[in-house]
Every structure is written in structure tokens, then in C-alpha cells.
Short mmCIF file of C-alpha atoms in Angstrom, two decimals:
data_model
loop_
_atom_site.label_atom_id
_atom_site.label_comp_id
_atom_site.label_asym_id
_atom_site.label_seq_id
_atom_site.Cartn_x
_atom_site.Cartn_y
_atom_site.Cartn_z
CA MET H 150 7.25 7.42 -13.11
CA PRO H 151 6.26 10.63 -11.36
CA SER H 152 3.81 9.02 -8.99
CA SER H 153 4.78 6.63 -6.21
CA GLN H 154 1.75 4.43 -6.82
CA THR H 155 2.00 1.12 -8.56
CA PRO H 156 0.93 1.61 -12.15
CA ALA H 157 -2.47 0.28 -13.09
CA LYS H 158 -2.78 -1.98 -16.10
CA ILE H 159 -5.51 -1.34 -18.62
CA ASN H 160 -6.81 -3.13 -21.66
CA ILE H 161 -5.06 -1.23 -24.46
CA TYR H 162 -7.52 -2.67 -26.99
CA ASP H 163 -10.43 -0.81 -25.38
CA SER H 164 -10.24 2.65 -26.96
CA ASN H 165 -12.73 4.15 -24.48
CA VAL H 166 -10.57 3.21 -21.50
CA VAL H 167 -7.39 4.38 -23.24
CA LYS H 168 -8.94 7.76 -24.08
CA GLN H 169 -10.30 8.14 -20.56
CA VAL H 170 -6.86 7.50 -19.01
CA LEU H 171 -5.16 9.94 -21.39
CA ASP H 172 -7.83 12.63 -20.94
CA ASP H 173 -7.74 12.32 -17.14
CA HIS H 174 -3.97 12.70 -17.08
CA LEU H 175 -4.10 15.63 -19.50
CA VAL H 176 -6.51 17.46 -17.21
CA LYS H 177 -4.43 16.54 -14.15
CA ILE H 178 -1.30 18.01 -15.75
CA LEU H 179 -3.10 21.25 -16.60
CA ILE H 180 -4.43 21.56 -13.05
CA ASN H 181 -0.91 20.98 -11.71
CA GLU H 182 0.24 23.81 -14.00
CA GLU H 183 -2.23 26.05 -12.15
CA PHE H 184 -4.89 26.24 -14.83
CA LYS H 185 -8.36 26.46 -13.32
CA GLU H 186 -11.44 25.00 -14.92
CA ASP H 187 -13.91 27.44 -16.43
CA VAL H 188 -17.28 26.14 -15.25
CA GLN H 189 -19.43 28.87 -16.81
CA LEU H 190 -20.73 26.61 -19.59
CA SER H 191 -21.52 23.83 -17.11
CA ASN H 192 -23.40 26.28 -14.91
CA GLN H 193 -25.47 27.43 -17.90
CA LYS H 194 -26.38 23.81 -18.67
CA ILE H 195 -27.37 23.19 -15.05
CA ILE H 196 -29.61 26.28 -15.00
CA LEU H 197 -31.30 25.27 -18.27
CA GLY H 198 -31.82 21.73 -16.94
CA LEU H 199 -33.31 23.00 -13.69
CA LEU H 200 -35.67 25.29 -15.59
CA SER H 201 -36.75 22.34 -17.76
CA CYS H 202 -37.42 20.20 -14.71
CA GLY H 203 -39.28 23.07 -13.04
CA LEU H 204 -41.55 23.43 -16.08
CA ALA H 205 -42.21 19.70 -16.10
CA ALA H 206 -43.10 19.77 -12.40
CA LEU H 207 -45.29 22.83 -12.88
CA SER H 208 -47.26 21.20 -15.68
CA HIS H 209 -47.68 17.99 -13.72
CA PHE H 210 -48.64 19.39 -10.32
CA TRP H 211 -50.77 22.41 -11.33
CA PRO H 212 -53.97 22.12 -9.28
CA THR H 213 -56.38 22.81 -12.14
CA PRO H 214 -57.62 19.68 -13.98
CA PHE H 215 -56.71 18.99 -17.62
CA PRO H 216 -59.22 20.63 -19.85
CA HIS H 217 -58.96 23.90 -17.94
CA ASN H 218 -55.16 24.14 -17.87
CA LYS H 219 -54.60 23.56 -21.57
CA THR H 220 -52.88 26.93 -22.12
CA LEU H 221 -50.46 26.28 -19.25
CA LEU H 222 -49.65 22.82 -20.59
CA ILE H 223 -48.97 24.18 -24.07
CA PHE H 224 -46.72 26.87 -22.59
CA CYS H 225 -44.80 24.29 -20.50
CA VAL H 226 -44.35 21.85 -23.39
CA VAL H 227 -43.19 24.54 -25.84
CA SER H 228 -40.84 26.05 -23.22
CA TYR H 229 -39.46 22.60 -22.42
CA MET H 230 -38.76 21.99 -26.10
CA ILE H 231 -36.99 25.35 -26.44
CA LEU H 232 -34.84 24.70 -23.36
CA SER H 233 -34.00 21.18 -24.60
CA ALA H 234 -32.99 22.64 -27.97
CA ALA H 235 -30.77 25.19 -26.16
CA LEU H 236 -29.09 22.37 -24.21
CA GLN H 237 -28.51 20.45 -27.43
CA TYR H 238 -27.07 23.56 -29.07
CA ILE H 239 -24.61 24.02 -26.21
CA ALA H 240 -23.54 20.37 -26.33
CA THR H 241 -23.11 20.31 -30.10
CA TYR H 242 -21.73 23.73 -31.02
CA LYS H 243 -20.14 25.12 -27.85
CA GLU H 244 -18.77 22.07 -26.03
CA LYS H 245 -17.82 20.14 -29.18
CA ASP H 246 -15.18 17.60 -28.16
CA PHE H 247 -13.64 19.73 -25.41
CA ILE H 248 -12.57 17.85 -22.33
CA PHE H 249 -11.46 20.90 -20.35
CA LEU H 250 -12.00 24.65 -20.57
CA THR H 251 -9.58 26.81 -18.64
CA GLN H 252 -9.66 30.31 -17.22
CA SER H 253 -6.81 32.74 -17.73
CA ARG H 254 -4.20 32.23 -15.05
CA LEU H 255 -3.48 35.92 -14.67
CA ARG H 256 -6.06 38.69 -14.65
CA TYR H 257 -4.97 40.36 -17.90
CA SER H 258 -3.47 37.42 -19.75
CA ASP H 259 -5.00 35.63 -22.69
CA ASP H 260 -3.91 32.08 -21.93
CA ALA H 261 -7.42 30.66 -21.47
CA MET H 262 -7.68 27.40 -23.42
CA GLU H 263 -10.10 24.94 -24.91
CA VAL H 264 -8.57 21.49 -24.54
CA ALA H 265 -9.85 18.79 -26.86
CA SER H 266 -8.90 15.23 -27.70
CA THR H 267 -9.99 12.53 -30.09
CA LEU H 268 -9.38 8.82 -30.41
CA LYS H 269 -11.44 6.97 -32.94
CA LYS H 270 -13.00 3.68 -32.02
CA TYR H 271 -10.51 0.89 -32.76
CA GLY H 272 -7.98 3.57 -33.69
CA GLU H 273 -4.50 4.05 -32.34
CA ILE H 274 -3.92 7.73 -33.08
CA TYR H 275 -4.68 10.00 -30.13
CA THR H 276 -4.97 13.68 -31.04
CA MET H 277 -4.85 16.35 -28.38
CA SER H 278 -5.18 20.04 -29.03
CA LEU H 279 -4.88 23.25 -27.08
CA ALA H 280 -6.72 26.20 -28.63
CA LYS H 281 -7.20 29.77 -27.56
CA LYS H 282 -10.61 30.19 -25.99
CA GLY H 283 -13.21 31.95 -28.05
CA LEU H 284 -12.56 32.92 -31.63
CA GLY H 285 -8.79 32.91 -31.31
CA THR H 286 -6.65 31.35 -34.01
CA LYS H 287 -3.88 30.13 -31.76
CA LYS H 288 -3.88 26.33 -31.73
CA VAL H 289 -1.37 23.63 -30.92
CA GLU H 290 -2.20 20.08 -31.93
CA LYS H 291 -0.38 16.79 -31.61
CA SER H 292 -1.31 13.37 -32.98
CA VAL H 293 0.51 10.40 -31.52
CA SER H 294 0.10 6.65 -31.57
CA ILE H 295 -1.12 5.34 -28.23
CA THR H 296 1.74 2.83 -28.30
CA LYS H 297 4.03 5.72 -27.32
CA TYR H 298 2.16 6.16 -24.03
CA PHE H 299 1.30 2.56 -23.16
CA TYR H 300 3.60 -0.42 -22.84
CA SER H 301 2.56 -3.72 -24.38
CA ASP H 302 1.35 -5.01 -20.99
CA GLY H 303 -1.06 -2.05 -20.65
CA VAL H 304 0.93 0.09 -18.21
CA PHE H 305 0.64 3.84 -18.81
CA ALA H 306 3.93 5.68 -19.46
CA GLU H 307 2.93 8.80 -17.58
CA ASP H 308 6.32 10.48 -17.86
CA LYS H 309 6.32 10.36 -21.69
CA PHE H 310 2.80 11.73 -21.83
CA GLU H 311 3.57 14.51 -19.36
CA LYS H 312 6.63 15.53 -21.37
CA ASP H 313 4.57 15.84 -24.56
CA VAL H 314 1.80 17.81 -22.84
CA LYS H 315 4.29 20.24 -21.29
CA GLN H 316 5.95 20.70 -24.67
CA MET H 317 2.55 21.54 -26.16
CA LEU H 318 1.96 24.02 -23.33
CA LYS H 319 5.29 25.71 -24.10
CA GLU H 320 4.31 26.06 -27.74
CA PHE H 321 0.87 27.38 -26.83
CA LEU H 322 2.15 29.93 -24.34
CA GLY H 323 4.74 31.21 -26.82
CA LEU H 324 7.77 29.49 -25.31
CA ASN H 325 7.58 31.54 -22.13
CA LEU H 326 9.40 28.94 -20.06
CA SER H 327 8.87 30.79 -16.79
CA LEU H 328 5.13 29.97 -16.93
CA ILE H 329 5.70 26.20 -17.10
CA HIS H 330 6.93 24.18 -14.14
CA ILE H 331 9.39 21.56 -15.33
#
């Protein structure tokens, strides 16, 4: 095992916990490979949320009593609905099932990725994918039974998982072995 810590045991029959452990280690490996998180989408969501809260506060604390501030209330409610719809759009169509969005490691490279994973409830097949960010067609995907990464007592086989993730990175980056630390 790469880490010197004693391995934690998990309940391998709880698919949420299994997926969380695998996703966390996938992100950790990418960060160790010097990929930085692209937080632009998160920042957009925060700004939209703050604007929504600001509109709610404005409509609540406006000093004019109700019948006279009807136009302001209508504006705030309609704006709040539009901002909520924009947040839902981002969550559904832009974030999808991504667990990590990366920036390009070099200024003029195109190795920015969208990292996604799926594990169905009560399922045993974990699918992880690395796709080129944006409208790119480059995609590497791997589906593996979780029994490959967890022993029967619930201990995570981090070394096996790391080997598979690094192999996927090699495929994604076009087998440029100098970019991957082994």
C-alpha cells in the first residue's frame, strides 16, 4: 500500500460509501499528478446563489409595505425563478456526473479533463471516465467490478486502483509517459 496509514475498513455493501472512497482516491491521484481543479463552474454557481439570496433579502426587507411594493416583489420573484432555473441548468447539463474538472497543466496544452464516475445502487460495476473538456471527442473509460479494488473484509486496495487510474491517464494523454509520474 502506498500510504503508511492503517487501511480503513468500509462496508462494501453500501454503494454510496464505496463510490465515495473510489471518487476521493481518483481525485487524490489526479492532484498528485499535478492536475489542478477548475473551479470556474463552482464560482458561477456561487455567484448565482448569492444573487438569489440577495433578491430574497431585498424583497423581504424593502421598507415599503406590501401593497405599494408589488412591482418590486414581482421582479424579485421572477428573477429568483430565473436564477434558480439557471442553477438547475448548470447542475443538470454542465456538471452532469462529473466529480472533478481539471485545468490544463501547461499553458498551451489541451489536457484539461472532465472526470466522471458511476456506480449504480446495489451494483458492483464502477465506471470511471476521463474526457477532454468541452466538446472534445477524446475519452477514456474503464468499467471494473468493485471486487478488484476491495478485499472481502472491506479494505481498499489502493495500489490496484492507482495503477488502473495511471494507465487511464497514459491512454488519455496519448501515451506520453514523461507526463505521468510512476
